[in-house]
XYZ file of C-alpha atoms in Angstrom:
578
model
C -20.521 -34.648 1.965
C -19.010 -34.312 5.379
C -16.983 -30.866 4.451
C -18.437 -28.257 7.416
C -18.603 -24.983 7.860
C -16.848 -25.455 10.833
C -13.769 -27.164 8.666
C -13.728 -24.558 6.322
C -13.185 -21.954 9.687
C -10.074 -24.066 11.061
C -8.479 -24.118 6.859
C -8.801 -20.352 7.159
C -7.523 -19.922 10.700
C -5.213 -21.949 9.670
C -4.100 -20.450 6.663
C -4.031 -17.308 9.226
C -1.297 -18.829 11.397
C 0.478 -19.241 8.159
C 1.053 -15.766 7.264
C 1.152 -14.470 10.606
C 4.171 -16.928 11.174
C 5.388 -15.594 7.992
C 4.910 -11.807 8.836
C 6.902 -12.529 12.045
C 9.284 -14.741 10.542
C 9.656 -11.648 7.594
C 9.728 -9.084 9.711
C 13.129 -10.937 12.247
C 14.722 -11.471 9.738
C 14.626 -7.606 8.303
C 15.263 -6.230 11.736
C 18.720 -9.160 11.978
C 19.265 -7.799 8.494
C 19.208 -4.484 9.381
C 22.336 -1.735 8.161
C 22.811 -4.618 5.485
C 19.397 -4.498 4.062
C 19.842 -0.746 3.783
C 23.488 -0.825 1.985
C 21.862 -3.765 -0.481
C 19.436 -1.374 -1.503
C 21.829 1.524 -1.977
C 23.056 -0.702 -4.538
C 20.117 -1.214 -6.550
C 21.382 1.255 -9.610
C 24.385 0.406 -10.705
C 24.016 -2.129 -13.313
C 21.265 -4.476 -14.754
C 22.652 -7.578 -13.421
C 23.320 -6.265 -10.044
C 19.812 -4.994 -10.259
C 18.932 -8.772 -10.370
C 20.836 -9.790 -7.419
C 19.672 -7.250 -5.781
C 16.109 -7.993 -5.918
C 16.666 -12.188 -5.907
C 19.169 -10.728 -2.233
C 15.977 -8.393 -0.952
C 13.009 -10.850 -1.644
C 14.939 -13.641 0.323
C 15.397 -11.415 3.292
C 12.063 -10.129 3.125
C 10.277 -13.292 2.402
C 7.469 -10.816 -0.349
C 8.549 -10.281 -3.965
C 5.657 -7.789 -3.760
C 6.989 -6.352 -0.739
C 10.655 -5.877 -3.080
C 8.986 -4.323 -6.184
C 6.494 -1.729 -3.838
C 9.532 -0.706 -2.814
C 11.188 -0.839 -6.146
C 7.724 1.509 -7.337
C 7.615 3.668 -4.025
C 11.825 4.328 -4.830
C 11.098 5.118 -8.586
C 7.992 7.022 -7.968
C 10.667 9.440 -5.352
C 12.834 9.795 -7.980
C 15.827 7.657 -6.383
C 16.190 5.234 -9.348
C 14.644 5.299 -12.530
C 12.425 2.982 -14.357
C 15.212 1.169 -16.396
C 16.764 1.049 -13.499
C 13.906 -0.976 -12.077
C 13.579 -3.655 -14.303
C 16.803 -5.559 -12.587
C 15.141 -5.618 -9.900
C 11.900 -7.091 -10.592
C 13.496 -9.557 -12.248
C 15.582 -10.175 -8.843
C 12.916 -10.288 -7.095
C 10.953 -13.287 -9.286
C 13.615 -15.693 -8.212
C 13.974 -14.572 -4.609
C 10.647 -15.258 -4.250
C 11.460 -19.028 -5.408
C 12.649 -19.540 -2.139
C 9.857 -20.126 0.009
C 8.586 -22.072 -1.715
C 11.733 -24.292 -1.375
C 11.774 -23.766 2.739
C 7.997 -24.828 2.638
C 8.342 -28.103 0.116
C 11.501 -29.379 1.780
C 10.543 -28.385 5.600
C 7.103 -29.013 5.286
C 6.887 -32.061 3.282
C 10.191 -34.228 3.013
C 10.348 -34.385 7.024
C 8.840 -34.055 10.426
C 9.102 -30.254 11.215
C 6.100 -29.488 13.708
C 8.051 -31.538 16.536
C 11.387 -29.106 15.758
C 9.598 -26.029 15.287
C 7.911 -26.292 19.033
C 10.799 -27.253 20.522
C 12.367 -24.105 18.408
C 10.180 -22.013 19.954
C 10.497 -23.130 23.182
C 14.273 -22.795 23.045
C 14.322 -19.277 21.563
C 11.099 -17.811 23.325
C 13.216 -16.612 26.887
C 15.908 -14.067 23.972
C 12.369 -12.417 23.682
C 12.520 -11.163 27.401
C 16.084 -9.999 26.972
C 18.145 -7.149 26.902
C 19.866 -7.009 24.057
C 18.198 -6.270 20.317
C 19.806 -8.611 18.391
C 18.998 -11.846 20.429
C 15.381 -10.430 20.369
C 15.564 -10.578 16.670
C 16.958 -13.598 16.456
C 14.085 -15.442 18.898
C 11.649 -13.175 16.380
C 12.840 -14.720 13.290
C 13.099 -18.327 14.980
C 9.646 -17.986 16.649
C 8.451 -16.739 13.192
C 9.671 -19.697 11.374
C 7.904 -22.308 13.910
C 4.819 -20.535 13.640
C 4.787 -20.478 10.056
C 5.561 -24.623 10.173
C 2.769 -25.368 12.515
C 0.769 -22.776 10.759
C 1.568 -25.669 7.566
C 1.092 -28.713 9.470
C -2.969 -27.082 10.212
C -2.671 -26.003 6.524
C -2.581 -29.729 5.759
C -4.510 -31.161 8.816
C -7.561 -28.886 7.989
C -7.191 -30.068 3.778
C -10.591 -31.856 3.401
C -9.652 -35.459 2.518
C -10.068 -37.286 -0.623
C -11.973 -40.059 0.510
C -14.241 -38.376 2.633
C -14.790 -35.853 0.394
C -15.532 -37.653 -3.229
C -18.243 -34.414 -4.447
C -15.122 -31.939 -4.119
C -13.142 -33.684 -5.787
C -15.124 -34.715 -8.593
C -15.328 -30.459 -9.360
C -12.165 -30.158 -9.390
C -11.578 -32.641 -11.228
C -14.188 -31.708 -13.509
C -11.859 -28.395 -14.593
C -9.096 -30.904 -15.261
C -10.574 -32.114 -19.076
C -10.512 -29.288 -21.393
C -6.774 -30.178 -22.102
C -4.851 -27.007 -22.180
C -7.768 -24.840 -21.471
C -7.628 -26.622 -18.536
C -4.083 -25.307 -17.451
C -5.340 -21.516 -18.244
C -8.209 -22.066 -16.370
C -5.678 -22.642 -13.329
C -3.025 -20.496 -14.454
C -6.354 -17.930 -13.639
C -7.313 -19.521 -10.519
C -3.543 -19.568 -9.281
C -3.880 -15.628 -9.858
C -6.897 -15.425 -8.134
C -5.444 -16.821 -4.858
C -2.750 -15.103 -4.811
C -5.301 -11.817 -4.881
C -7.083 -13.146 -2.280
C -4.140 -14.226 0.108
C -1.922 -11.354 -1.094
C 0.841 -13.008 -0.852
C 2.504 -15.749 -3.369
C 3.679 -16.981 -0.343
C 0.915 -18.274 1.358
C -0.580 -19.106 -2.718
C 2.314 -21.589 -2.830
C 1.668 -22.651 0.267
C -1.587 -23.539 -0.179
C -0.814 -25.200 -3.694
C 1.670 -27.824 -2.564
C -0.426 -28.815 0.095
C -3.239 -29.404 -2.527
C -0.245 -31.120 -4.202
C 0.304 -32.806 -1.405
C -2.650 -33.715 -0.086
C -3.995 -35.580 -3.750
C -6.434 -32.641 -5.056
C -4.874 -31.411 -7.971
C -1.923 -33.393 -10.151
C 2.261 -32.113 -10.573
C 0.572 -30.315 -14.253
C -2.183 -28.447 -12.853
C -0.138 -27.501 -9.902
C 2.875 -25.858 -11.776
C -0.150 -24.394 -13.803
C -1.783 -22.886 -10.988
C 1.943 -21.382 -9.717
C 2.300 -19.350 -13.084
C -0.741 -17.807 -11.680
C 0.579 -16.979 -8.874
C 3.735 -15.189 -10.768
C 0.878 -13.146 -12.536
C -0.783 -12.258 -9.310
C 2.474 -11.295 -7.489
C 2.220 -8.562 -9.626
C -1.151 -7.080 -8.690
C -0.057 -5.377 -5.646
C 2.913 -3.917 -6.723
C 0.461 -1.879 -9.876
C -1.950 -1.097 -7.018
C 0.897 0.691 -4.859
C 1.688 2.454 -8.555
C -1.967 4.337 -8.605
C -0.869 6.529 -6.296
C 2.080 7.047 -7.689
C 3.873 9.439 -10.993
C 4.216 8.248 -14.623
C 7.248 6.321 -13.666
C 6.241 4.391 -10.491
C 3.330 2.932 -13.048
C 5.929 2.104 -15.869
C 8.061 0.057 -12.436
C 4.196 -1.720 -12.086
C 2.841 -1.995 -15.273
C 6.884 -3.746 -16.787
C 6.499 -6.533 -14.092
C 3.245 -7.499 -15.033
C 3.875 -7.407 -18.583
C 7.280 -9.458 -17.818
C 5.456 -11.914 -16.148
C 2.879 -12.610 -18.475
C 5.524 -12.866 -21.138
C 7.045 -15.694 -19.105
C 3.861 -17.554 -18.365
C 2.579 -17.235 -22.039
C 6.162 -18.689 -23.358
C 5.717 -21.086 -20.671
C 2.063 -22.637 -21.541
C 3.146 -23.267 -24.665
C 6.349 -25.574 -23.747
C 4.438 -26.457 -20.431
C 4.116 -30.478 -21.154
C 8.155 -30.939 -22.489
C 9.122 -28.316 -19.295
C 7.340 -30.982 -16.638
C 8.643 -33.950 -18.515
C 12.400 -32.107 -18.046
C 11.583 -31.700 -14.271
C 10.032 -35.575 -14.142
C 13.637 -36.827 -15.856
C 15.555 -34.945 -13.446
C 13.775 -35.681 -10.173
C 13.508 -39.027 -11.026
C 17.823 -38.984 -11.683
C 18.367 -37.714 -8.049
C 15.429 -40.092 -6.589
C 15.483 -43.058 -8.610
C 13.446 -45.376 -5.382
C 10.251 -42.903 -5.362
C 9.515 -43.724 -9.197
C 7.590 -40.671 -11.623
C 6.361 -37.410 -9.798
C 3.274 -37.969 -11.890
C 2.236 -40.561 -9.722
C -1.116 -40.804 -7.456
C 0.901 -42.603 -4.618
C 2.059 -40.489 -1.608
C 5.651 -40.643 -1.883
C 5.621 -39.308 -5.616
C 3.427 -36.366 -4.284
C 6.162 -35.274 -1.716
C 8.704 -35.793 -4.120
C 6.305 -33.132 -6.534
C 5.928 -30.681 -3.962
C 9.576 -31.092 -4.574
C 9.548 -30.753 -8.430
C 6.988 -27.523 -7.796
C 9.724 -25.835 -6.522
C 12.268 -27.033 -8.857
C 9.874 -25.715 -12.112
C 8.940 -22.205 -10.045
C 12.838 -22.261 -9.639
C 14.016 -22.912 -13.377
C 10.971 -21.214 -15.044
C 11.971 -17.955 -13.196
C 15.911 -18.543 -14.055
C 15.008 -19.003 -17.844
C 12.288 -16.440 -18.055
C 14.798 -13.789 -16.840
C 17.651 -15.340 -18.693
C 15.664 -15.032 -22.303
C 13.736 -11.959 -21.511
C 16.572 -9.852 -20.278
C 18.085 -9.239 -23.860
C 14.556 -7.880 -24.570
C 14.434 -5.255 -21.437
C 14.857 -2.646 -23.774
C 11.926 -3.281 -25.855
C 9.636 -4.176 -23.259
C 10.871 -0.217 -21.551
C 10.098 1.064 -24.810
C 6.965 -0.736 -25.337
C 5.721 0.324 -21.934
C 6.799 3.822 -21.970
C 4.775 3.812 -25.539
C 1.337 2.629 -23.363
C 2.241 4.980 -20.613
C 2.597 8.447 -21.644
C 4.336 10.926 -19.675
C 2.298 13.729 -17.918
C 2.382 17.556 -18.530
C 3.745 18.437 -14.767
C 7.248 18.361 -13.865
C 7.100 19.325 -10.483
C 5.260 15.743 -10.107
C 8.230 13.682 -9.255
C 7.892 15.662 -6.483
C 4.402 15.616 -5.159
C 4.394 12.862 -2.186
C 2.137 10.385 -2.797
C 3.669 6.605 -3.212
C 3.822 5.934 0.626
C 0.023 6.460 0.543
C 0.116 2.782 -0.301
C 0.560 1.810 3.293
C 2.955 0.571 5.718
C 6.400 -1.624 4.263
C 6.586 -5.566 5.401
C 8.753 -3.928 8.542
C 9.375 -0.821 10.420
C 12.617 -1.374 9.308
C 11.584 -1.220 5.365
C 9.129 1.637 6.336
C 11.412 3.531 8.130
C 14.027 2.863 5.014
C 11.237 4.682 3.203
C 9.975 7.559 4.645
C 13.789 8.602 4.814
C 13.657 8.331 0.820
C 10.835 11.136 1.511
C 13.004 13.453 3.867
C 16.432 13.199 1.231
C 13.725 14.150 -1.266
C 12.349 16.960 0.928
C 16.149 18.585 1.446
C 16.304 18.334 -2.603
C 13.283 20.294 -3.066
C 14.560 22.989 -0.389
C 17.845 23.441 -2.307
C 15.459 23.284 -5.292
C 13.469 26.275 -3.101
C 17.061 27.907 -2.623
C 17.924 27.774 -6.272
C 14.448 29.993 -7.389
C 14.290 32.648 -4.700
C 18.772 33.419 -5.749
C 16.825 33.172 -9.355
C 14.340 35.731 -8.157
C 16.354 37.976 -6.732
C 18.900 38.357 -9.336
C 17.550 37.581 -11.987
C 15.412 39.639 -14.950
C 12.110 41.610 -14.308
C 10.385 39.189 -16.746
C 11.235 36.320 -15.038
C 10.025 37.400 -11.199
C 6.406 36.125 -11.838
C 7.710 32.843 -12.876
C 10.440 32.364 -9.798
C 7.182 33.411 -7.214
C 4.853 30.894 -8.827
C 7.364 27.748 -7.981
C 8.430 29.071 -4.831
C 4.341 29.008 -3.387
C 4.077 26.058 -5.426
C 6.671 24.511 -3.365
C 6.039 26.033 -0.152
C 3.003 24.173 -0.595
C 4.265 20.507 -1.285
C 6.912 21.082 1.818
C 3.724 21.474 3.967
C 2.309 18.548 2.257
C 5.757 16.400 2.761
C 5.399 17.346 5.939
C 1.591 16.108 6.994
C 1.918 12.917 4.858
C 6.064 12.246 6.535
C 4.755 12.838 9.831
C 1.363 10.034 9.424
C 3.249 7.401 8.103
C 6.092 8.164 10.997
C 3.166 7.981 12.897
C 2.005 4.907 11.950
C 5.271 2.994 12.143
C 5.739 3.952 15.487
C 2.431 1.825 16.183
C 3.886 -1.069 15.850
C 6.364 -3.457 17.837
C 9.916 -1.332 17.311
C 13.372 -1.761 18.556
C 15.438 1.166 20.434
C 17.309 2.217 17.345
C 14.315 2.414 15.596
C 12.417 4.382 18.179
C 15.155 7.096 18.256
C 15.838 7.630 14.238
C 11.439 7.907 14.094
C 12.261 10.710 16.753
C 15.117 12.261 14.996
C 12.970 11.865 11.212
C 10.118 13.695 13.122
C 12.834 16.832 14.487
C 14.524 16.602 10.341
C 10.695 17.287 8.549
C 9.926 20.154 11.070
C 13.065 21.691 10.470
C 12.958 20.612 6.771
C 9.441 22.858 6.538
C 10.203 26.481 8.292
C 12.960 26.105 5.641
C 10.046 26.229 3.331
C 8.077 28.483 5.078
C 10.984 30.951 5.902
C 11.842 31.209 1.596
C 8.154 31.751 1.046
C 7.809 34.154 3.379
C 11.220 35.454 1.671
C 9.789 35.992 -1.832
C 6.375 37.802 -0.126
C 9.108 40.364 1.166
C 10.857 40.459 -2.419
C 7.374 40.757 -4.124
C 6.361 43.744 -0.857
C 9.786 45.198 -2.105
C 9.355 45.648 -5.678
C 5.569 46.707 -5.334
C 6.692 49.260 -2.768
C 10.250 50.518 -5.397
C 11.992 50.048 -2.407
C 15.888 50.168 -3.492
C 18.564 48.604 -1.775
C 22.245 49.893 -2.882
C 24.420 48.038 -4.794
C 26.728 46.975 -1.827
C 23.228 45.934 0.741
C 23.039 43.548 -2.653
C 26.586 41.648 -2.516
C 26.306 40.955 0.885
C 22.806 39.584 1.114
C 24.085 37.431 -2.376
C 27.353 36.130 -0.401
C 24.960 35.136 2.550
C 22.073 32.886 -0.404
C 25.883 31.100 -1.604
C 26.891 30.407 2.565
C 23.235 29.028 2.582
C 23.405 26.827 -0.691
C 26.436 25.318 0.927
C 25.304 24.142 4.222
C 21.888 23.089 2.124
C 25.112 21.151 0.058
C 26.313 19.816 3.388
C 23.260 18.841 4.909
C 22.225 16.395 1.909
C 25.373 14.910 1.344
C 24.914 13.933 5.767
C 21.439 12.956 4.662
C 23.154 10.227 2.115
C 24.864 8.895 5.269
C 22.616 8.499 7.763
C 22.069 5.933 10.770
C 26.242 6.238 10.055
C 29.072 8.044 11.058
C 28.610 11.600 10.235
C 30.890 13.845 10.760
C 30.107 17.518 11.961
C 32.504 19.108 11.500
C 31.851 21.218 8.294
C 28.257 21.840 8.684
C 29.893 23.271 12.350
C 32.723 25.673 10.395
C 29.311 26.606 7.832
C 27.052 27.275 11.310
C 30.336 29.597 12.160
C 30.797 31.549 8.949
C 27.143 32.006 8.701
C 26.768 33.295 12.030
C 30.228 35.761 11.309
C 28.646 36.764 8.337
C 25.548 37.596 9.754
C 27.360 39.953 12.559
C 29.505 42.147 9.855
C 26.424 42.329 8.490
C 24.548 43.822 11.164
C 27.350 46.322 11.477
C 27.357 47.036 7.594
C 23.532 47.741 8.227
C 23.770 49.775 11.289
C 26.191 51.849 9.641
C 24.626 52.429 6.330
C 21.540 53.403 8.689
C 23.618 55.622 10.200
C 25.097 57.396 7.223
C 21.760 58.051 5.628
C 22.790 55.223 2.913
C 18.973 53.942 3.049
C 15.612 54.729 4.724
C 14.766 52.674 7.219
C 12.278 51.217 5.311
C 14.904 49.713 3.023
C 16.659 48.854 5.732
C 14.006 46.954 7.892
C 13.336 44.993 3.974
C 17.402 43.885 4.230
C 17.550 43.249 8.178
C 14.535 41.160 6.994
C 16.234 39.264 4.487
C 19.621 38.845 7.084
C 17.489 37.326 9.988
C 15.415 34.584 7.310
C 18.733 33.535 5.651
C 20.284 33.441 9.375
C 17.323 31.142 10.728
C 17.699 28.706 7.822
C 21.158 28.389 8.685
C 19.619 27.518 12.736
C 16.923 24.532 10.808
C 20.008 23.390 8.520
C 21.902 22.768 11.636
C 19.400 21.459 13.443
C 18.764 18.402 11.066
C 22.361 17.745 11.021
C 23.005 17.244 14.437
C 19.100 14.887 14.114
C 21.511 13.454 10.538
C 24.486 12.777 13.241
C 21.875 12.252 16.770
C 23.715 14.206 17.948
C 23.206 18.231 20.016
C 25.371 21.053 20.489
C 25.077 23.981 21.971
C 25.748 26.744 19.652
C 26.981 30.041 20.398
C 27.631 32.564 17.984
C 31.728 32.112 18.109
C 31.462 27.973 19.635
C 29.768 24.970 19.234
C 30.247 21.861 21.662
C 28.718 19.027 21.620
C 26.284 18.786 24.794
């Protein structure tokens, strides 16, 4: 046997170059897409058909169905989209992943792409040193594209020659003699290959090379591609392990949907492949059948596999789209709801790791910050309930505030750590600035959570020491709470537009209103003290609430500044841009 350890290491190295090129190409595409990618992701929730289009587009941009599905699982975990809404995106991702196979089969086998790839790197490499971000991102995309096909050429050269290695061919051929069982064996091999490479694109490229070099036949390659469709679902299921029940359901749906598809396709595989052969023969009659063993037939067979891959995924979506409600009900029965109603606010899913590029990772982290804003609003509602609801409900609100304050601490720590990890990658200036602003936001939001908890402790102390505030003072605190709630709503509305132009005027007006109320309440407080309306203990308690609520207003305004990317000089009666 002529195949040595050194030859095997060359194959692994070639595969490494291919995957590295795919990563650079994918990162560059996502940077070029930029805000367009974010707007695509925002459109995920409207309808199932739109979800399918979104999943297809996002996967075409990211060049990874795993990235899209992990991202969808994360969004479901964050409560940003529902489990049912995620199903369309997952189906679209399955179709989107076939784009890579077309790219590899057209450029990698039908034409001599390597000289063009090297020339492309030569043309675009100088742009990496230009000042403009757009040119840098475009250069990165094209260099990644070039490296990808250089890696593919190396894989083709590193795959051992059949004539020189008859033992290896005989070993593979021995698995093809079991009829239908052989197809199942190669479905499993395709699944394992995807798990090993952690990339369905890389697994598909290896399958196409093996087919092109004559190591496997067209039907065996088709079976491996079906296995790769199952293997690509495992990444999302791993990410969902640390997610909530809704994230787990989205990941399970992806697995079940793809397994259903593979099962029905295996039952119809022979007539289906004959149909693909007829289509290929219609467009390329000179080649003959793609089942033949000639070099021309094998090159055409790589295109046939791409056609098979796309046709299978499109038909699977069309066939099963009507059964989505039934599949979701089955998944919901299998993955039952957990008891803890607050679990959706526990930050767990980003521990699954960074997304495939910094652009997506930043979008992912900001989804957590939006969730943080929602949690702050819930803390405000809980404190309002604590202050004004009946005595028998106070213990419930105290527990809620304490629990949510602990969650805010966890969110700040984990998001800060996640942002630090993103910072270690090669970032654009815009991305670096966004990360700094997001660090500022989570710090302010965590301080707001602390203040609500401190106010709940002040309330507890007030109850224990039976400190009574006059009705006038309670009404003033109620008014201040209403204004702060309005400020939170404005902050959350601004969060939905992060990255776009944000009008700070409503935030400025509400901050000025908080400052005016603070001044009026202080005057009223000192007058009450002078008139002996309440004692110094009650006065200190009232002042504590007032000071802390005003401080919450300041932190909310800081978050609004960060969202707008502007720093303002704040005075009690004047706010100007600095």
